[in-house]
XYZ file of C-alpha atoms in Angstrom:
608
model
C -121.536 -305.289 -114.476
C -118.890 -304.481 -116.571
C -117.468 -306.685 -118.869
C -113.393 -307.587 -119.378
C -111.185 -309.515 -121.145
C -110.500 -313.394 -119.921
C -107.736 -314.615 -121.657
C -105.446 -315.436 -118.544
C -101.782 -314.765 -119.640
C -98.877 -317.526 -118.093
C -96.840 -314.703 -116.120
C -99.835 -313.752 -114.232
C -101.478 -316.681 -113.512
C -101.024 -320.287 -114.103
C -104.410 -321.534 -114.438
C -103.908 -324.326 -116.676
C -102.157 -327.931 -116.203
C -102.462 -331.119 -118.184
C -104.111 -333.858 -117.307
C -101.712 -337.197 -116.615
C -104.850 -339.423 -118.705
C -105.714 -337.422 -121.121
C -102.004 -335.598 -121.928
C -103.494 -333.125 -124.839
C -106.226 -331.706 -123.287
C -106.122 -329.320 -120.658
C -108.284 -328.895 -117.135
C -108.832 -325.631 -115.692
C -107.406 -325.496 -111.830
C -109.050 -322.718 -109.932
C -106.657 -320.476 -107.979
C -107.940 -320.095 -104.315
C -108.593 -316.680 -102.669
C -105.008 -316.318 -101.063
C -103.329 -316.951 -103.886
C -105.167 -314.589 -106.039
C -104.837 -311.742 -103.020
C -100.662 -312.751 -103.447
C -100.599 -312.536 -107.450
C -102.101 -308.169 -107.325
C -99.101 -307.162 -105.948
C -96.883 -308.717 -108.778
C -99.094 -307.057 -111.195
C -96.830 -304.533 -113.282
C -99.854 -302.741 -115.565
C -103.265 -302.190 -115.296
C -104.191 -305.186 -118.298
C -102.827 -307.346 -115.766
C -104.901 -306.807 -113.018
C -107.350 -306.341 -115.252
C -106.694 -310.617 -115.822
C -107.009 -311.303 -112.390
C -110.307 -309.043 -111.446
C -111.506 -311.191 -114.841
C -110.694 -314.307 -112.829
C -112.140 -312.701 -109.608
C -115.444 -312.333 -111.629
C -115.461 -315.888 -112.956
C -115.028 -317.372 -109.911
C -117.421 -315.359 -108.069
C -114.637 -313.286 -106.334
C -115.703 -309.907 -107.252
C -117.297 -308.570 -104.395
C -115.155 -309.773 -101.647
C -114.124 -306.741 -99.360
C -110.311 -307.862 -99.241
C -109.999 -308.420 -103.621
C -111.562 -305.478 -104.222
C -109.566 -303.526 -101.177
C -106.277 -305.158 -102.811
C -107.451 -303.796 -106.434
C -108.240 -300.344 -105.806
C -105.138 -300.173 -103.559
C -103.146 -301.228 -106.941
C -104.759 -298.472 -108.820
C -104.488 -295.466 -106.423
C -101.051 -296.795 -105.970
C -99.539 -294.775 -108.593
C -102.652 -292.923 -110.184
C -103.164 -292.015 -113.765
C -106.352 -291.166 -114.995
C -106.768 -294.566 -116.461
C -106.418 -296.257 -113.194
C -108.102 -294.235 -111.222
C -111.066 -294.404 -113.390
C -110.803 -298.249 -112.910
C -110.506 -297.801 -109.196
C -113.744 -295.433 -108.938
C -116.165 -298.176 -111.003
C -114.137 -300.727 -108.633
C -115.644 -298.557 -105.817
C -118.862 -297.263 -106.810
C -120.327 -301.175 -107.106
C -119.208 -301.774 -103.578
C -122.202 -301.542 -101.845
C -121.099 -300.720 -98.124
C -117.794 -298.945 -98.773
C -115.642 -298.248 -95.168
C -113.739 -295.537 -94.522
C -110.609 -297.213 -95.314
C -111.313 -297.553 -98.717
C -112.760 -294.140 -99.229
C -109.322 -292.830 -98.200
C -107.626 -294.975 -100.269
C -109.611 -293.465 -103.091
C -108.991 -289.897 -101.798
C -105.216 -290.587 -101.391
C -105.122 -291.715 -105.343
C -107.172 -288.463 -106.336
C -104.550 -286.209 -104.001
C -101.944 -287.282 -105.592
C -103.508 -287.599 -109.788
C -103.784 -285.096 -112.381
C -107.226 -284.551 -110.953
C -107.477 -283.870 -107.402
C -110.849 -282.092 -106.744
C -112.544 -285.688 -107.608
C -111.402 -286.705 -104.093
C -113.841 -283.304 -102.858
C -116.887 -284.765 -105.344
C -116.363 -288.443 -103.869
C -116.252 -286.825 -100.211
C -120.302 -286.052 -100.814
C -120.969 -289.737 -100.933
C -118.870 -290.048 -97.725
C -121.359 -287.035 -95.768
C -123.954 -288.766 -97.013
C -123.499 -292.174 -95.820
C -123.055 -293.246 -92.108
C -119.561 -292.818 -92.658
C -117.498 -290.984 -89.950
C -113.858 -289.462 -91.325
C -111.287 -289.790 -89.438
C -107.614 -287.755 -89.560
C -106.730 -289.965 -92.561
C -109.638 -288.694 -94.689
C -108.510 -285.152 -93.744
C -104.691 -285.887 -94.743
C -105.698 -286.730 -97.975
C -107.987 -284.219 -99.298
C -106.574 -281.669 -97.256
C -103.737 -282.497 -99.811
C -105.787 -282.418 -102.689
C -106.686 -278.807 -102.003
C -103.162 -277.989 -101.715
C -102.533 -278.948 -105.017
C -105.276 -277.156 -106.536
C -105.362 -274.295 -104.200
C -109.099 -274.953 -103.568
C -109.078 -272.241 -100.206
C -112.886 -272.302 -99.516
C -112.969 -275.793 -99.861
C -110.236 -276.512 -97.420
C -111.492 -273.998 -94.857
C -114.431 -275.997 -94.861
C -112.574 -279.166 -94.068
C -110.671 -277.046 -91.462
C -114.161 -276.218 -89.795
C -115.282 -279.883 -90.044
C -112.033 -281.196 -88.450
C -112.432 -278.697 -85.511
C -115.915 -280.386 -85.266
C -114.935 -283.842 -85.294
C -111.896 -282.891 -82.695
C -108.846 -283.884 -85.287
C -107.811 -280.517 -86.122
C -104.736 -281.026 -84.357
C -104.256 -284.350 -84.898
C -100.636 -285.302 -86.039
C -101.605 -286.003 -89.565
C -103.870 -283.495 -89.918
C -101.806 -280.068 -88.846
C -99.239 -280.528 -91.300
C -101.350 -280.908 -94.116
C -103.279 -277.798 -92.933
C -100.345 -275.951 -92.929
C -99.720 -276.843 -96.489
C -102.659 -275.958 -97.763
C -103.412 -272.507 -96.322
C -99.383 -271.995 -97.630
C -100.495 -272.934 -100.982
C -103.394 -270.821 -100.680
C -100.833 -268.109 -100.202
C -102.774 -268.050 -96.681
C -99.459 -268.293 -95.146
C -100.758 -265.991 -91.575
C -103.558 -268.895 -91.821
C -100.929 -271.464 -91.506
C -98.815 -269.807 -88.473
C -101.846 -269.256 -86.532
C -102.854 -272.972 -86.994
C -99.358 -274.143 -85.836
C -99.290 -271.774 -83.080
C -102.402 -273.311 -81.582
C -100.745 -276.645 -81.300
C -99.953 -277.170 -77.323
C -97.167 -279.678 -78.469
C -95.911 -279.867 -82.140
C -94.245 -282.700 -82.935
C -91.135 -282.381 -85.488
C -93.501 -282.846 -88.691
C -95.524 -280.062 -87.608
C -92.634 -277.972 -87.213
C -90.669 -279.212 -90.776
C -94.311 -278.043 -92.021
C -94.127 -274.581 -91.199
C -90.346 -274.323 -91.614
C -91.148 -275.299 -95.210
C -93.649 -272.691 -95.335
C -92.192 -270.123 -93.922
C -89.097 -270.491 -96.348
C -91.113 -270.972 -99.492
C -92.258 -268.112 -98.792
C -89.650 -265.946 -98.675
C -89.106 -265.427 -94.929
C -86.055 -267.193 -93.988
C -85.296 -265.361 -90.909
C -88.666 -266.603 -89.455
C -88.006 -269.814 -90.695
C -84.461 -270.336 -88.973
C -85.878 -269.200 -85.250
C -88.725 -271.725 -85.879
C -85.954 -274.250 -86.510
C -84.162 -273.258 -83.086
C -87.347 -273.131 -80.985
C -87.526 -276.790 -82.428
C -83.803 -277.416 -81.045
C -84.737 -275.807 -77.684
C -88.074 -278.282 -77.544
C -85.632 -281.208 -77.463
C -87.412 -282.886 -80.616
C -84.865 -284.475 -82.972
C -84.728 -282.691 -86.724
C -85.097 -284.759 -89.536
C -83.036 -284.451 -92.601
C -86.210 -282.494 -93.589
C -85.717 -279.860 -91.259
C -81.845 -279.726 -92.239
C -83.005 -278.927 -96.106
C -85.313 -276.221 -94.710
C -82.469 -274.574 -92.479
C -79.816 -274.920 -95.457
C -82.251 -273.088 -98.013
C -82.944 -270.479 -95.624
C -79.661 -269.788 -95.255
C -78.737 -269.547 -98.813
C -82.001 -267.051 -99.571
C -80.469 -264.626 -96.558
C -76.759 -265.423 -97.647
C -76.178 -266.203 -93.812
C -72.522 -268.078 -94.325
C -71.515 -268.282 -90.624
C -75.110 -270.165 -89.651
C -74.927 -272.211 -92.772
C -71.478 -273.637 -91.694
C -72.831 -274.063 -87.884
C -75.490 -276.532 -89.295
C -72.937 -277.791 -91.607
C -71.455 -279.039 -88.471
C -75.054 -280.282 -87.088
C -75.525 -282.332 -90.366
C -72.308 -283.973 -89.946
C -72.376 -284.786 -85.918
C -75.734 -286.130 -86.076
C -75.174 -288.407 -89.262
C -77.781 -286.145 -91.788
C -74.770 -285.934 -94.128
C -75.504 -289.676 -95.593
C -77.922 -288.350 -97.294
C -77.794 -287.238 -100.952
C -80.144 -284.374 -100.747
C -78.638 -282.703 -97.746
C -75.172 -282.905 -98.947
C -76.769 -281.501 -102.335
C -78.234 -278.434 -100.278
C -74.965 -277.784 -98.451
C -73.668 -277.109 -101.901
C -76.526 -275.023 -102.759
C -75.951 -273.278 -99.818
C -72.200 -272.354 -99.411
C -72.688 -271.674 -103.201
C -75.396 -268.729 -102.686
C -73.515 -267.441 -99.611
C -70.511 -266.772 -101.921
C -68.065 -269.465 -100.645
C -67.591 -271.768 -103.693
C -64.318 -273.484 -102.988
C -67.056 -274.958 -99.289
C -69.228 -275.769 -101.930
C -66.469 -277.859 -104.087
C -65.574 -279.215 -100.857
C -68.534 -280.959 -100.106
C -69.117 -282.235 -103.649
C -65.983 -284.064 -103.554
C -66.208 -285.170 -100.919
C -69.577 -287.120 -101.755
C -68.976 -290.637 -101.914
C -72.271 -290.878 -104.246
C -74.171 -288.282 -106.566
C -77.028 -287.471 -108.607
C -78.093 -285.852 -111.349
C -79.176 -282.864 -108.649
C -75.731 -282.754 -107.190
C -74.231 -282.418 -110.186
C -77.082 -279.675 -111.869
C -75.893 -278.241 -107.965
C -72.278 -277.479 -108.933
C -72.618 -276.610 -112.728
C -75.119 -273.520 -111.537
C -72.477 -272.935 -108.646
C -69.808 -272.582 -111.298
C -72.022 -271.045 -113.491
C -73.284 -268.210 -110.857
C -70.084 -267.260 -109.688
C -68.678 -266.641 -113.248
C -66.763 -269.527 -113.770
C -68.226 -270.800 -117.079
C -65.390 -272.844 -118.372
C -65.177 -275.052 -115.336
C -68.958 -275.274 -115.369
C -68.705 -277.126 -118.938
C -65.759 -278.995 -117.690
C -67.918 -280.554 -114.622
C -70.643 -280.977 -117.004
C -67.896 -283.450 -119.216
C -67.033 -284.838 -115.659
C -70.079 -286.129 -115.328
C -70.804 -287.797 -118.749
C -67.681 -289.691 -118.115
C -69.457 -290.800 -114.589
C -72.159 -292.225 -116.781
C -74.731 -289.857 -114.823
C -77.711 -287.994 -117.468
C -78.435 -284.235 -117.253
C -81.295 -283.503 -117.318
C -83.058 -280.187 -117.658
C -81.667 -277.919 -114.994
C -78.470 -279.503 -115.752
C -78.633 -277.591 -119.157
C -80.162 -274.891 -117.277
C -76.691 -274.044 -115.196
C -74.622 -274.730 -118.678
C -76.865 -272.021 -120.829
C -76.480 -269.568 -117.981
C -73.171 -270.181 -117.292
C -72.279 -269.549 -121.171
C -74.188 -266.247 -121.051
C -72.374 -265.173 -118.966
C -68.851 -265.883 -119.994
C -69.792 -264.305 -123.977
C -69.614 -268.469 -125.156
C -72.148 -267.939 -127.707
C -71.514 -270.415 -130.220
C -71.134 -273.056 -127.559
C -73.823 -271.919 -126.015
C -76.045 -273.183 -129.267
C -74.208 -276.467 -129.417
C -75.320 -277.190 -126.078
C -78.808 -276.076 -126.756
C -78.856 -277.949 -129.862
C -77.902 -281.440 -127.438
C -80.247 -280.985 -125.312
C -83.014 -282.224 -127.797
C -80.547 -284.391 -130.110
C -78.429 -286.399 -127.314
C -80.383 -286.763 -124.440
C -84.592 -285.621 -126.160
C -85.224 -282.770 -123.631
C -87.371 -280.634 -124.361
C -86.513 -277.371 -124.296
C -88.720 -275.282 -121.764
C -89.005 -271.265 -121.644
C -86.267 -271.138 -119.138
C -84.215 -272.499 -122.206
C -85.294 -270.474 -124.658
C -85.154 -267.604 -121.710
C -80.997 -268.079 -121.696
C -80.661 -268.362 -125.066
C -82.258 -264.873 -125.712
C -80.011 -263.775 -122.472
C -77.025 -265.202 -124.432
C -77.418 -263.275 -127.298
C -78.376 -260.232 -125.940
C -75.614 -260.133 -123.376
C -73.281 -260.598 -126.279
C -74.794 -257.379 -128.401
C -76.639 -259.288 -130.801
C -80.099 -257.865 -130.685
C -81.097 -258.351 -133.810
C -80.897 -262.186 -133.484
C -82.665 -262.318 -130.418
C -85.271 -260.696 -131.596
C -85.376 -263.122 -134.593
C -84.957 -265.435 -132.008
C -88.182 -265.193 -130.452
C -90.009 -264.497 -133.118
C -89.078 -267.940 -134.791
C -90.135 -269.868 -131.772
C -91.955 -273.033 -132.298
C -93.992 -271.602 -128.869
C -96.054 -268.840 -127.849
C -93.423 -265.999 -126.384
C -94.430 -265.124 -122.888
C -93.680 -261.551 -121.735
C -90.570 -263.055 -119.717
C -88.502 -263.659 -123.272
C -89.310 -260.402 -124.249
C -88.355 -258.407 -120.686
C -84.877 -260.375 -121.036
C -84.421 -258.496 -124.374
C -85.308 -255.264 -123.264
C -82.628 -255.465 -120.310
C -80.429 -256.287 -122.502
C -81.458 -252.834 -125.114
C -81.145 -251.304 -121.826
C -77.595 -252.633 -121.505
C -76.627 -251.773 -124.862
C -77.736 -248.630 -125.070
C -80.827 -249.118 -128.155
C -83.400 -246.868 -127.690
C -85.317 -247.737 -130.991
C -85.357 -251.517 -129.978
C -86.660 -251.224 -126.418
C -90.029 -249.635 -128.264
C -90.170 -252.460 -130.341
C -89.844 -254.875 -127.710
C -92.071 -253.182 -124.928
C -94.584 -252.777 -127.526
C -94.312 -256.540 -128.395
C -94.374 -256.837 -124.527
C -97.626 -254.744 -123.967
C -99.892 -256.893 -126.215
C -99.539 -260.040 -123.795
C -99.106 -258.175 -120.572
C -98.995 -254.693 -119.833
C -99.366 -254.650 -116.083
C -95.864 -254.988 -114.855
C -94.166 -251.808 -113.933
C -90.715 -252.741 -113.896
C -91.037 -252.778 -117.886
C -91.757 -249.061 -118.084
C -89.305 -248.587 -115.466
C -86.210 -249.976 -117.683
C -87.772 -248.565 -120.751
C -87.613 -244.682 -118.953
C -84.718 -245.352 -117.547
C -83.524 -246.267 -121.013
C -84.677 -243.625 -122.644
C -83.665 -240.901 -119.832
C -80.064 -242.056 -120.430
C -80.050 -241.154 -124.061
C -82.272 -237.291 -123.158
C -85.649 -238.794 -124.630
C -87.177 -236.450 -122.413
C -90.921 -236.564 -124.229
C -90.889 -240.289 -124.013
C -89.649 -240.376 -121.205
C -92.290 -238.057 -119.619
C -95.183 -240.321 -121.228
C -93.705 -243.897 -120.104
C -94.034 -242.074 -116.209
C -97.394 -240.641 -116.992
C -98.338 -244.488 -117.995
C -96.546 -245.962 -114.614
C -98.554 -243.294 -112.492
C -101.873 -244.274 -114.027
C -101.116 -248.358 -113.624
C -99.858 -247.544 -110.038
C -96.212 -248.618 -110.897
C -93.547 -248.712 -108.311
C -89.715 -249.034 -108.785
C -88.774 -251.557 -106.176
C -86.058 -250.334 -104.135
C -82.792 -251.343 -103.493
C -81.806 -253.254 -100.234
C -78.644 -255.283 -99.567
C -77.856 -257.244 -96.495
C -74.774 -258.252 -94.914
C -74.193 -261.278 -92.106
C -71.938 -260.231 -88.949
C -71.349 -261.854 -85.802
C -74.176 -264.469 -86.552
C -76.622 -261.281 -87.524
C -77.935 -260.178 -90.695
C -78.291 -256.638 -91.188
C -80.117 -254.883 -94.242
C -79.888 -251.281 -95.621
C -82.452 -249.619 -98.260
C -81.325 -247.560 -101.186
C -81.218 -243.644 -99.994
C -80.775 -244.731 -96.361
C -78.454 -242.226 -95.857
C -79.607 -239.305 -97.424
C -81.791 -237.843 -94.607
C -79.243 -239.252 -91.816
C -76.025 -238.169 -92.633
C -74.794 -237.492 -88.645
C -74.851 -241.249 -88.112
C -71.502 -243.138 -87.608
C -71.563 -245.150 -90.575
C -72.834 -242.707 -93.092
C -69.840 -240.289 -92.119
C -67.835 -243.311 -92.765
C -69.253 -243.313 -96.015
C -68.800 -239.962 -96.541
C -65.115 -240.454 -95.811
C -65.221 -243.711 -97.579
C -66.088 -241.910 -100.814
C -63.330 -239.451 -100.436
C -60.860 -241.722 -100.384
C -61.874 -243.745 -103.394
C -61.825 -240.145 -105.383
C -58.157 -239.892 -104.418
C -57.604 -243.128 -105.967
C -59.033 -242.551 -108.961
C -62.959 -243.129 -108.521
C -65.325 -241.308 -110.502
C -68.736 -241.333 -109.800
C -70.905 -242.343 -112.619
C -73.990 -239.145 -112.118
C -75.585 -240.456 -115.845
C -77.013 -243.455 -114.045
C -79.204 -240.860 -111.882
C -81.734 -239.728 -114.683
C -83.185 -236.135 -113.301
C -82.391 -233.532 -116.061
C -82.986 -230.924 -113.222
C -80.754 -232.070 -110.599
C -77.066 -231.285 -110.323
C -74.262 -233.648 -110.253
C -73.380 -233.009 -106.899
C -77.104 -234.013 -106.195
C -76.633 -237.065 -108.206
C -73.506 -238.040 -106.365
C -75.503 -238.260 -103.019
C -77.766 -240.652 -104.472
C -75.375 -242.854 -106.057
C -73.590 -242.799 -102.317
C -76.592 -243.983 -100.491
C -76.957 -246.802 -102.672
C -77.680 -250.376 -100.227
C -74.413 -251.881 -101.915
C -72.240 -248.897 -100.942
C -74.004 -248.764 -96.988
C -74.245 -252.650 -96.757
C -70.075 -252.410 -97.780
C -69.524 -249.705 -95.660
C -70.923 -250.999 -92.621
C -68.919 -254.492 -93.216
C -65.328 -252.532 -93.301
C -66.267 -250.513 -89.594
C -67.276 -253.770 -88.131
C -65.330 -256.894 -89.214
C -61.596 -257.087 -88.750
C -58.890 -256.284 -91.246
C -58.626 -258.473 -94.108
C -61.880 -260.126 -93.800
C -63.525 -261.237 -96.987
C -67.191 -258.957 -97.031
C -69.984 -260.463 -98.365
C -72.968 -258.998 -99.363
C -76.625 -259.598 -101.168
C -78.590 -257.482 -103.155
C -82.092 -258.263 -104.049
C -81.547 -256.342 -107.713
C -78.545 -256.025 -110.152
C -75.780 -254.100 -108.757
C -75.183 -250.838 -110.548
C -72.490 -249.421 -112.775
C -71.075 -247.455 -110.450
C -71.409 -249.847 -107.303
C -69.673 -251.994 -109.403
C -66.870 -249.495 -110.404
C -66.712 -248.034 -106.299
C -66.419 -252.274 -104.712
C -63.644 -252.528 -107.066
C -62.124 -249.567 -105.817
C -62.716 -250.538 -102.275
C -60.952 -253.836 -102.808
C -57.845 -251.992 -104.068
C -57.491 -249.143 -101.676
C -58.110 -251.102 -98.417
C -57.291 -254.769 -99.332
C -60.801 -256.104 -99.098
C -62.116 -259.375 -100.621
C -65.906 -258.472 -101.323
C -68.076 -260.976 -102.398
C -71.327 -259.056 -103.923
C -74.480 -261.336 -104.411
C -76.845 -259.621 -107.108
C -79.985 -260.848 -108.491
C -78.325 -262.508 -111.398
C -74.901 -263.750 -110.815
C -71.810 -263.501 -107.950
C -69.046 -260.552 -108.642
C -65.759 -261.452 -106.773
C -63.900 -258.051 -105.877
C -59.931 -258.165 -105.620
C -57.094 -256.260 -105.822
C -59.241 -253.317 -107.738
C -61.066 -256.638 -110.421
C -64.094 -258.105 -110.770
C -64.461 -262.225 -111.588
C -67.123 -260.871 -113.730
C -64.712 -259.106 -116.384
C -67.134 -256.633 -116.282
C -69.418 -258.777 -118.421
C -72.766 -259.031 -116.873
């Protein structure tokens, strides 16, 4: 048995009292069993149960099912290792454990720093006479999750369909999870789809899924068919719908369930307000976004990280800082991805020098640590802002290992700036921690094709054919009449007797009479001829996606469009062109940042 310490502490328990004959000396009072069972809960650190399970063993207490139920329940309460280690010896001298306790021990380990100990304690569970039930299933169906343990959960899936709890209502949603964290995400459709009646957590499961993994469209008919069912949505579900909506930039179904949230009360809470920000923010509407924020009667740290990164995206740096000032004076902390939105929202307004002081505050004023995102927008800062050299010092001086992501931020920006000499530095600093990613060589060629490097040039694409590299194309999608529509880069090219590529066509002319020029250095093929070049810079996905928005939305409607990549120079020079010549608000969504078209300008200053 183990041992522990027995000095009983007043706060915890009041074992002692004086005697009325003999006042000096005291008489120890033993606590009863309901009283001890009532102290555990009041217990604020392990030492002081640790008092009370001394107590326990003094009085003979230690092996009674409902004190050592109430202890373990403490520890996998809020598990560290410390405590769970506690609650395991607590456990393994329990002769005839239940079920009930096992899954307490399970929950702990699912939700600790070490969650494949709930698998290893499981064996002692099959080996017993010990049935699980869904409980036992919830939990260390959880625990794979976090560790993406696939074989292991796919033989809990097996043993659930034995027992007859697969599709039990605790159960399915955690098997949902973990095949989605598996990346098993077909796995976790075909589960819900054998479910003859999901209930709403089911659904908010693969919702989640669904969105988290990037298919948003799927996600938002899930969340009808839920509607149709007649189930209620949670404020779950309402977080779901809202981030799909920002990932597909869908601003007229956004504001529908903006009107959802507020009929059916979901607006009282913090988060979903905070995602209706979020959303109207990513679906280029930032004065909706303000809206809701002020119109908050309470907010958190979130909400306010929220709007700084809403400011910050949509090229607004100054009022960024100034919200971030707003909300010292309301006495609420940034944290991290507070700092996050005020470092990006600095790069991309040139604020250099402020940019540092901020930095510099994070770890002074409020002891955040910077992360690599930090360090990441610092070395965007700089290199945004020409200053090459000291980005390069920059990283190198790190008090962390550079990852390849600090370095690929630099060599956009050599790419932006035109150094040739640089880029090899940096992609060679790049290939000795990870040489696998093609997008590197891409920027690098394209980089050096701009400048007539033809022999390098030739070797970086001999390199990407041998590593199987693949220049992701271009797409760009546009919401009308509730619908999103997407177009590819070069979707025109091979279809030119199609309605809206003629209006392209014709589009193009026009913007020449007004001045456009298109930019044919951008297309790097020293064989090809301008006129060749101009028909690929036409069909980019920003020009069709554009295009398509003026034939089919009324005069004077603002056009708003995503691109999964950064929007070229010369998309960038032909929307502002198309905003002058036919009075067009366009709102263009790149990878990095909004650019607000008007009146032939971009919000962007052309700095981005």
């Amino acid at each position: 048995m183990n041992s522990y310490n027995t000095t009983m502490t007043a706060p915890i328990l009041q074992l002692t009292s004086f005697s009325p004959t003999k006042p000096n000396t005291q008489t120890t009072t033993l606590v009863p069993l309901p009283h001890i069972l009532s102290l555990i809960p009041k217990c604020t650190t392990l030492t002081d149960l640790k008092q009370i399970q001394a107590y326990a063993i003094k009085t003979n207490l230690q092996y009674n099912t409902n004190v050592n139920t109430k202890f373990i329940n403490f520890c996998t309460s809020n598990p560290t290792k410390a405590s769970m280690d506690h609650a395991h010896n607590l456990f393994d001298q329990i002769t005839q454990p239940n079920i009930v306790l096992f899954n307490t021990m399970a929950r702990g380990y699912a939700r600790s720093n070490d969650p494949l100990r709930a698998i290893i304690l499981f064996c002692r569970v099959l080996w017993s006479d010990l049935v699980p039930d869904d409980y036992t299933f919830s939990s260390l169906l959880k625990a794979c999750s976090k560790v993406k343990a696939l074989e292991e959960g796919k033989q809990l899936h097996c043993f659930a369909l034995k027992l007859g709890v697969s599709d039990n209502i605790y159960v399915v949603p955690t098997l949902i999870n973990m095949y989605t964290s598996c990346g098993e995400i077909d796995d976790a459709r075909r589960v819900f789809d054998k479910i003859d009646e999901p209930c709403v957590v089911a659904y908010n499961a693969i919702i989640t899924s669904l969105a988290r993994n990037n298919q948003p469209n799927e996600a938002l008919a899930l969340f009808r068919e839920l509607q149709e069912s007649g189930l209620k949505p949670t404020d779950v579900t309402m977080l779901v719908a809202l981030s799909s909506c920002a990932m597909l930039g869908s601003l007229d179904l956004g504001r529908w369930i903006h009107e959802y949230v507020k009929k059916y009360g979901f607006d009282r809470y913090v988060k979903v307000n905070t995602a209706l920000i979020d959303m109207y923010a990513k679906c280029g509407s930032l004065d909706d976004a303000v809206n809701v924020f002020r119109g908050m009667p309470k907010r958190d740290t979130q909400t306010w990280s929220t709007i700084i990164i809403a400011y910050a995206t949509h090229g607004d740096g100054f009022q960024a800082i100034s919200m971030l000032k707003e909300m010292k004076k309301e006495k609420v902390q940034p944290d991290e991805i507070t700092f996050l939105g005020i470092l990006y929202a600095c790069s991309h307004n040139g604020l250099v020098e402020e940019g540092f002081e901020y930095f510099h505050s994070m770890t002074n004023e409020y002891g955040i640590v910077p992360s690599i995102k930090h360090y990441g927008c610092m070395v965007d800062l700089l290199g945004r802002a020409g200053r090459l050299d000291e980005a390069y010092k920059f990283i190198d001086e790190l008090p962390i290992k550079p990852t390849p992501i600090l370095w690929r931020t630099l060599l956009s920006a050599c790419s932006s700036h035109g150094n040739v000499e640089m880029g090899k530095q940096v992609m060679e600093r790049i290939s000795e921690l990870d040489d696998s990613h093609g997008g590197d060589y891409v920027i690098l060629s394209n980089l050096c094709a701009r400048y007539g490097k033809w022999d390098d040039v030739n070797h970086l694409r001999k390199i990407m054919i041998d590593k199987g590299a693949v220049k992701i194309p271009g797409c760009s999608s546009i919401e009308v009449n509730n619908v999103v529509h997407e177009f590819f880069a070069g979707d025109g090219i091979h279809s030119i007797s199609t309605t809206l590529h003629r209006a392209l066509d014709e589009l193009i002319k026009e913007l020449k009479l007004a001045g456009y020029v298109a930019d044919t250095s951008l297309v790097f093929h020293p064989d090809m001829e301008d006129e060749d070049k101009e028909i690929i810079l036409r069909y980019h996905s920003e020009k069709i996606a554009i295009t398509f928005g003026l034939l089919n939305t009324p005069p004077g409607t603002t056009i708003r469009v995503v691109k999964n990549l950064r929007v070229c120079g010369d998309c960038h020079n032909a929307a502002k062109f198309i905003s002058l010549v036919f009075g067009r608000q366009i709102i263009l969504r790149d990878v990095q940042r909004f650019h607000h078209f008007k009146d032939g300008k971009c919000s962007c200053g052309d700095y981005w």
